[in-house]
Amino acid sequence: MTDNTVKTDNSIEVYTSDIYRLVDEYIDVELLGDKEQVKESFMDMIFYISDRIPKPSNDNIQLLDDIFNIYIRLCSKYKTLPTIEQFSFLININNNTLSAWGNNEYRANSLHSLSVKKWKETCKRFLINSLQNSKGGDINKIFIAKANYGMVETAPVQTVHPMQIEAQSPEQIAKQYNNTIDVGTAAELPPV
């Protein structure tokens, strides 16, 4: 069984998409079966696939969405972060066109805008997951998160736990408030 096939009830191996067949073909032909090289050659593999699949119609957003789902599974399998730009190379649709859809500049009242926003959010979540699971901070990924997804760094907010407040006597409380409470009355207050 190859990496990108599934077995039917009759134990026959089949590809669920021609893209998966082309991935295996690329690994066999271009990488001579060395799957370890896929991560370094992932972009080349995307072009290899793009050159061999029919260009999907811009009108068929369901097909584009299905291809995106295959694309993110390939990214996950071969340890590569997905990007809208890389996906645009796969489907052979200009990245500016996808941006126009996502920004409601074109096809605003269609599923195109929603799909591109979903794709971008998925790419963002892959990046966040990678940052959260990496040892130390990867400055390149942090820069990409800021530049492409508008993310910002924030300083951690210090919270004070009620049990961390230092106990004060009634006299200390009165002194803190410039003796506006008379010490006799303050003495009757329970300690904080």
Short mmCIF file of N, CA, C and O in Angstrom, two decimals, residues 63-123:
data_model
loop_
_atom_site.label_atom_id
_atom_site.label_comp_id
_atom_site.label_asym_id
_atom_site.label_seq_id
_atom_site.Cartn_x
_atom_site.Cartn_y
_atom_site.Cartn_z
N LEU A 63 -15.15 22.81 -5.48
CA LEU A 63 -13.97 22.08 -5.92
C LEU A 63 -12.71 22.71 -5.32
O LEU A 63 -11.83 21.99 -4.84
N LEU A 64 -12.62 24.02 -5.33
CA LEU A 64 -11.46 24.70 -4.74
C LEU A 64 -11.34 24.39 -3.26
O LEU A 64 -10.25 24.17 -2.74
N ASP A 65 -12.47 24.36 -2.57
CA ASP A 65 -12.48 24.02 -1.15
C ASP A 65 -12.02 22.58 -0.92
O ASP A 65 -11.26 22.30 0.01
N ASP A 66 -12.46 21.67 -1.78
CA ASP A 66 -12.03 20.27 -1.68
C ASP A 66 -10.52 20.15 -1.90
O ASP A 66 -9.84 19.40 -1.19
N ILE A 67 -10.01 20.89 -2.88
CA ILE A 67 -8.56 20.87 -3.14
C ILE A 67 -7.81 21.46 -1.95
O ILE A 67 -6.75 20.95 -1.56
N PHE A 68 -8.34 22.51 -1.34
CA PHE A 68 -7.69 23.09 -0.16
C PHE A 68 -7.62 22.05 0.97
O PHE A 68 -6.60 21.95 1.65
N ASN A 69 -8.68 21.29 1.15
CA ASN A 69 -8.67 20.26 2.20
C ASN A 69 -7.61 19.20 1.93
O ASN A 69 -6.95 18.72 2.86
N ILE A 70 -7.42 18.84 0.68
CA ILE A 70 -6.34 17.90 0.33
C ILE A 70 -4.99 18.56 0.60
O ILE A 70 -4.08 17.96 1.17
N TYR A 71 -4.88 19.81 0.19
CA TYR A 71 -3.63 20.56 0.37
C TYR A 71 -3.20 20.62 1.84
O TYR A 71 -2.04 20.35 2.17
N ILE A 72 -4.13 20.95 2.74
CA ILE A 72 -3.73 21.06 4.16
C ILE A 72 -3.37 19.70 4.74
O ILE A 72 -2.52 19.60 5.61
N ARG A 73 -4.00 18.64 4.23
CA ARG A 73 -3.62 17.29 4.69
C ARG A 73 -2.21 16.95 4.23
O ARG A 73 -1.44 16.33 4.97
N LEU A 74 -1.87 17.34 3.01
CA LEU A 74 -0.51 17.12 2.53
C LEU A 74 0.49 17.93 3.35
O LEU A 74 1.56 17.42 3.71
N CYS A 75 0.15 19.17 3.64
CA CYS A 75 1.03 20.01 4.47
C CYS A 75 1.26 19.36 5.83
O CYS A 75 2.39 19.30 6.32
N SER A 76 0.19 18.87 6.41
CA SER A 76 0.30 18.23 7.72
C SER A 76 1.15 16.96 7.63
O SER A 76 2.04 16.75 8.46
N LYS A 77 0.89 16.16 6.64
CA LYS A 77 1.60 14.88 6.49
C LYS A 77 3.09 15.09 6.26
O LYS A 77 3.93 14.36 6.79
N TYR A 78 3.42 16.11 5.46
CA TYR A 78 4.82 16.33 5.11
C TYR A 78 5.46 17.49 5.88
O TYR A 78 6.48 18.03 5.48
N LYS A 79 4.83 17.86 7.00
CA LYS A 79 5.39 18.82 7.96
C LYS A 79 5.77 20.16 7.34
O LYS A 79 6.86 20.69 7.55
N THR A 80 4.81 20.71 6.59
CA THR A 80 4.98 22.01 5.95
C THR A 80 3.80 22.89 6.33
O THR A 80 2.66 22.44 6.33
N LEU A 81 4.06 24.14 6.67
CA LEU A 81 2.97 25.04 7.01
C LEU A 81 2.24 25.48 5.74
O LEU A 81 2.87 25.90 4.77
N PRO A 82 0.91 25.38 5.74
CA PRO A 82 0.16 25.83 4.56
C PRO A 82 0.12 27.35 4.49
O PRO A 82 0.13 28.03 5.51
N THR A 83 0.09 27.84 3.26
CA THR A 83 -0.09 29.28 3.03
C THR A 83 -1.06 29.46 1.87
O THR A 83 -1.16 28.60 1.00
N ILE A 84 -1.74 30.57 1.88
CA ILE A 84 -2.65 30.89 0.78
C ILE A 84 -1.85 31.04 -0.52
O ILE A 84 -2.28 30.61 -1.59
N GLU A 85 -0.68 31.64 -0.43
CA GLU A 85 0.14 31.83 -1.63
C GLU A 85 0.53 30.50 -2.24
O GLU A 85 0.42 30.30 -3.46
N GLN A 86 0.96 29.57 -1.43
CA GLN A 86 1.34 28.25 -1.95
C GLN A 86 0.13 27.54 -2.54
O GLN A 86 0.22 26.92 -3.60
N PHE A 87 -1.01 27.68 -1.87
CA PHE A 87 -2.24 27.09 -2.39
C PHE A 87 -2.60 27.70 -3.74
O PHE A 87 -3.05 27.02 -4.65
N SER A 88 -2.36 29.00 -3.88
CA SER A 88 -2.66 29.66 -5.16
C SER A 88 -1.82 29.08 -6.29
O SER A 88 -2.28 28.97 -7.42
N PHE A 89 -0.59 28.67 -6.00
CA PHE A 89 0.25 28.02 -7.00
C PHE A 89 -0.34 26.65 -7.38
O PHE A 89 -0.34 26.28 -8.55
N LEU A 90 -0.84 25.94 -6.39
CA LEU A 90 -1.41 24.62 -6.64
C LEU A 90 -2.62 24.71 -7.57
O LEU A 90 -2.74 23.93 -8.51
N ILE A 91 -3.52 25.65 -7.30
CA ILE A 91 -4.74 25.74 -8.08
C ILE A 91 -4.60 26.66 -9.29
O ILE A 91 -5.53 26.82 -10.08
N ASN A 92 -3.43 27.28 -9.42
CA ASN A 92 -3.12 28.14 -10.56
C ASN A 92 -4.10 29.31 -10.67
O ASN A 92 -4.57 29.65 -11.76
N ILE A 93 -4.40 29.90 -9.51
CA ILE A 93 -5.20 31.12 -9.45
C ILE A 93 -4.35 32.15 -8.73
O ILE A 93 -3.82 31.88 -7.64
N ASN A 94 -4.22 33.31 -9.33
CA ASN A 94 -3.36 34.35 -8.78
C ASN A 94 -3.73 34.66 -7.32
O ASN A 94 -4.90 34.78 -6.98
N ASN A 95 -2.70 34.81 -6.50
CA ASN A 95 -2.91 35.12 -5.08
C ASN A 95 -3.69 36.42 -4.89
O ASN A 95 -4.48 36.55 -3.96
N ASN A 96 -3.48 37.39 -5.78
CA ASN A 96 -4.22 38.66 -5.69
C ASN A 96 -5.72 38.43 -5.90
O ASN A 96 -6.54 39.13 -5.30
N THR A 97 -6.07 37.49 -6.74
CA THR A 97 -7.48 37.16 -6.96
C THR A 97 -8.07 36.59 -5.68
O THR A 97 -9.16 36.99 -5.26
N LEU A 98 -7.34 35.68 -5.04
CA LEU A 98 -7.82 35.11 -3.77
C LEU A 98 -7.95 36.20 -2.71
O LEU A 98 -8.92 36.22 -1.94
N SER A 99 -6.99 37.12 -2.67
CA SER A 99 -7.06 38.22 -1.70
C SER A 99 -8.28 39.10 -1.97
O SER A 99 -8.95 39.52 -1.03
N ALA A 100 -8.56 39.36 -3.24
CA ALA A 100 -9.73 40.18 -3.59
C ALA A 100 -11.02 39.48 -3.14
O ALA A 100 -11.94 40.13 -2.64
N TRP A 101 -11.08 38.18 -3.29
CA TRP A 101 -12.26 37.43 -2.81
C TRP A 101 -12.36 37.56 -1.30
O TRP A 101 -13.43 37.83 -0.76
N GLY A 102 -11.25 37.34 -0.61
CA GLY A 102 -11.26 37.36 0.85
C GLY A 102 -11.56 38.74 1.43
O GLY A 102 -12.11 38.86 2.52
N ASN A 103 -11.19 39.79 0.69
CA ASN A 103 -11.41 41.16 1.16
C ASN A 103 -12.75 41.74 0.68
O ASN A 103 -12.97 42.95 0.78
N ASN A 104 -13.59 40.89 0.11
CA ASN A 104 -14.91 41.30 -0.41
C ASN A 104 -14.81 42.35 -1.51
O ASN A 104 -15.73 43.14 -1.69
N GLU A 105 -13.71 42.35 -2.24
CA GLU A 105 -13.56 43.28 -3.35
C GLU A 105 -14.17 42.71 -4.62
O GLU A 105 -14.49 43.45 -5.55
N TYR A 106 -14.28 41.41 -4.67
CA TYR A 106 -14.80 40.72 -5.85
C TYR A 106 -15.48 39.44 -5.36
O TYR A 106 -14.97 38.78 -4.46
N ARG A 107 -16.62 39.14 -5.92
CA ARG A 107 -17.43 37.98 -5.49
C ARG A 107 -17.82 38.09 -4.02
O ARG A 107 -17.84 37.10 -3.29
N ALA A 108 -18.12 39.28 -3.59
CA ALA A 108 -18.42 39.54 -2.18
C ALA A 108 -19.68 38.83 -1.71
O ALA A 108 -19.76 38.44 -0.55
N ASN A 109 -20.65 38.65 -2.57
CA ASN A 109 -21.91 38.02 -2.15
C ASN A 109 -21.95 36.53 -2.50
O ASN A 109 -23.01 35.98 -2.73
N SER A 110 -20.79 35.91 -2.53
CA SER A 110 -20.74 34.48 -2.85
C SER A 110 -19.97 33.74 -1.76
O SER A 110 -19.47 34.34 -0.82
N LEU A 111 -19.89 32.45 -1.93
CA LEU A 111 -19.14 31.64 -0.96
C LEU A 111 -17.62 31.83 -1.11
O LEU A 111 -16.87 31.39 -0.24
N HIS A 112 -17.20 32.48 -2.18
CA HIS A 112 -15.77 32.67 -2.42
C HIS A 112 -15.11 33.42 -1.26
O HIS A 112 -14.06 33.02 -0.77
N SER A 113 -15.74 34.51 -0.85
CA SER A 113 -15.18 35.31 0.24
C SER A 113 -15.08 34.51 1.53
O SER A 113 -14.05 34.51 2.20
N LEU A 114 -16.15 33.81 1.85
CA LEU A 114 -16.15 32.99 3.07
C LEU A 114 -15.10 31.89 3.01
O LEU A 114 -14.42 31.60 4.00
N SER A 115 -14.96 31.27 1.85
CA SER A 115 -13.98 30.19 1.71
C SER A 115 -12.56 30.69 1.88
O SER A 115 -11.77 30.09 2.61
N VAL A 116 -12.22 31.80 1.24
CA VAL A 116 -10.86 32.34 1.36
C VAL A 116 -10.58 32.73 2.81
O VAL A 116 -9.50 32.47 3.33
N LYS A 117 -11.55 33.33 3.48
CA LYS A 117 -11.37 33.68 4.89
C LYS A 117 -11.14 32.42 5.73
O LYS A 117 -10.30 32.41 6.63
N LYS A 118 -11.88 31.36 5.43
CA LYS A 118 -11.71 30.10 6.15
C LYS A 118 -10.33 29.52 5.87
O LYS A 118 -9.64 29.04 6.78
N TRP A 119 -9.89 29.55 4.62
CA TRP A 119 -8.56 29.04 4.27
C TRP A 119 -7.47 29.82 5.00
O TRP A 119 -6.54 29.23 5.55
N LYS A 120 -7.61 31.14 5.01
CA LYS A 120 -6.61 31.97 5.69
C LYS A 120 -6.59 31.68 7.19
O LYS A 120 -5.53 31.58 7.80
N GLU A 121 -7.76 31.51 7.78
CA GLU A 121 -7.84 31.19 9.21
C GLU A 121 -7.21 29.83 9.49
O GLU A 121 -6.52 29.65 10.50
N THR A 122 -7.40 28.88 8.60
CA THR A 122 -6.79 27.55 8.76
C THR A 122 -5.28 27.67 8.71
O THR A 122 -4.58 27.08 9.55
N CYS A 123 -4.75 28.42 7.76
CA CYS A 123 -3.30 28.62 7.67
C CYS A 123 -2.77 29.29 8.94
O CYS A 123 -1.72 28.90 9.46
#
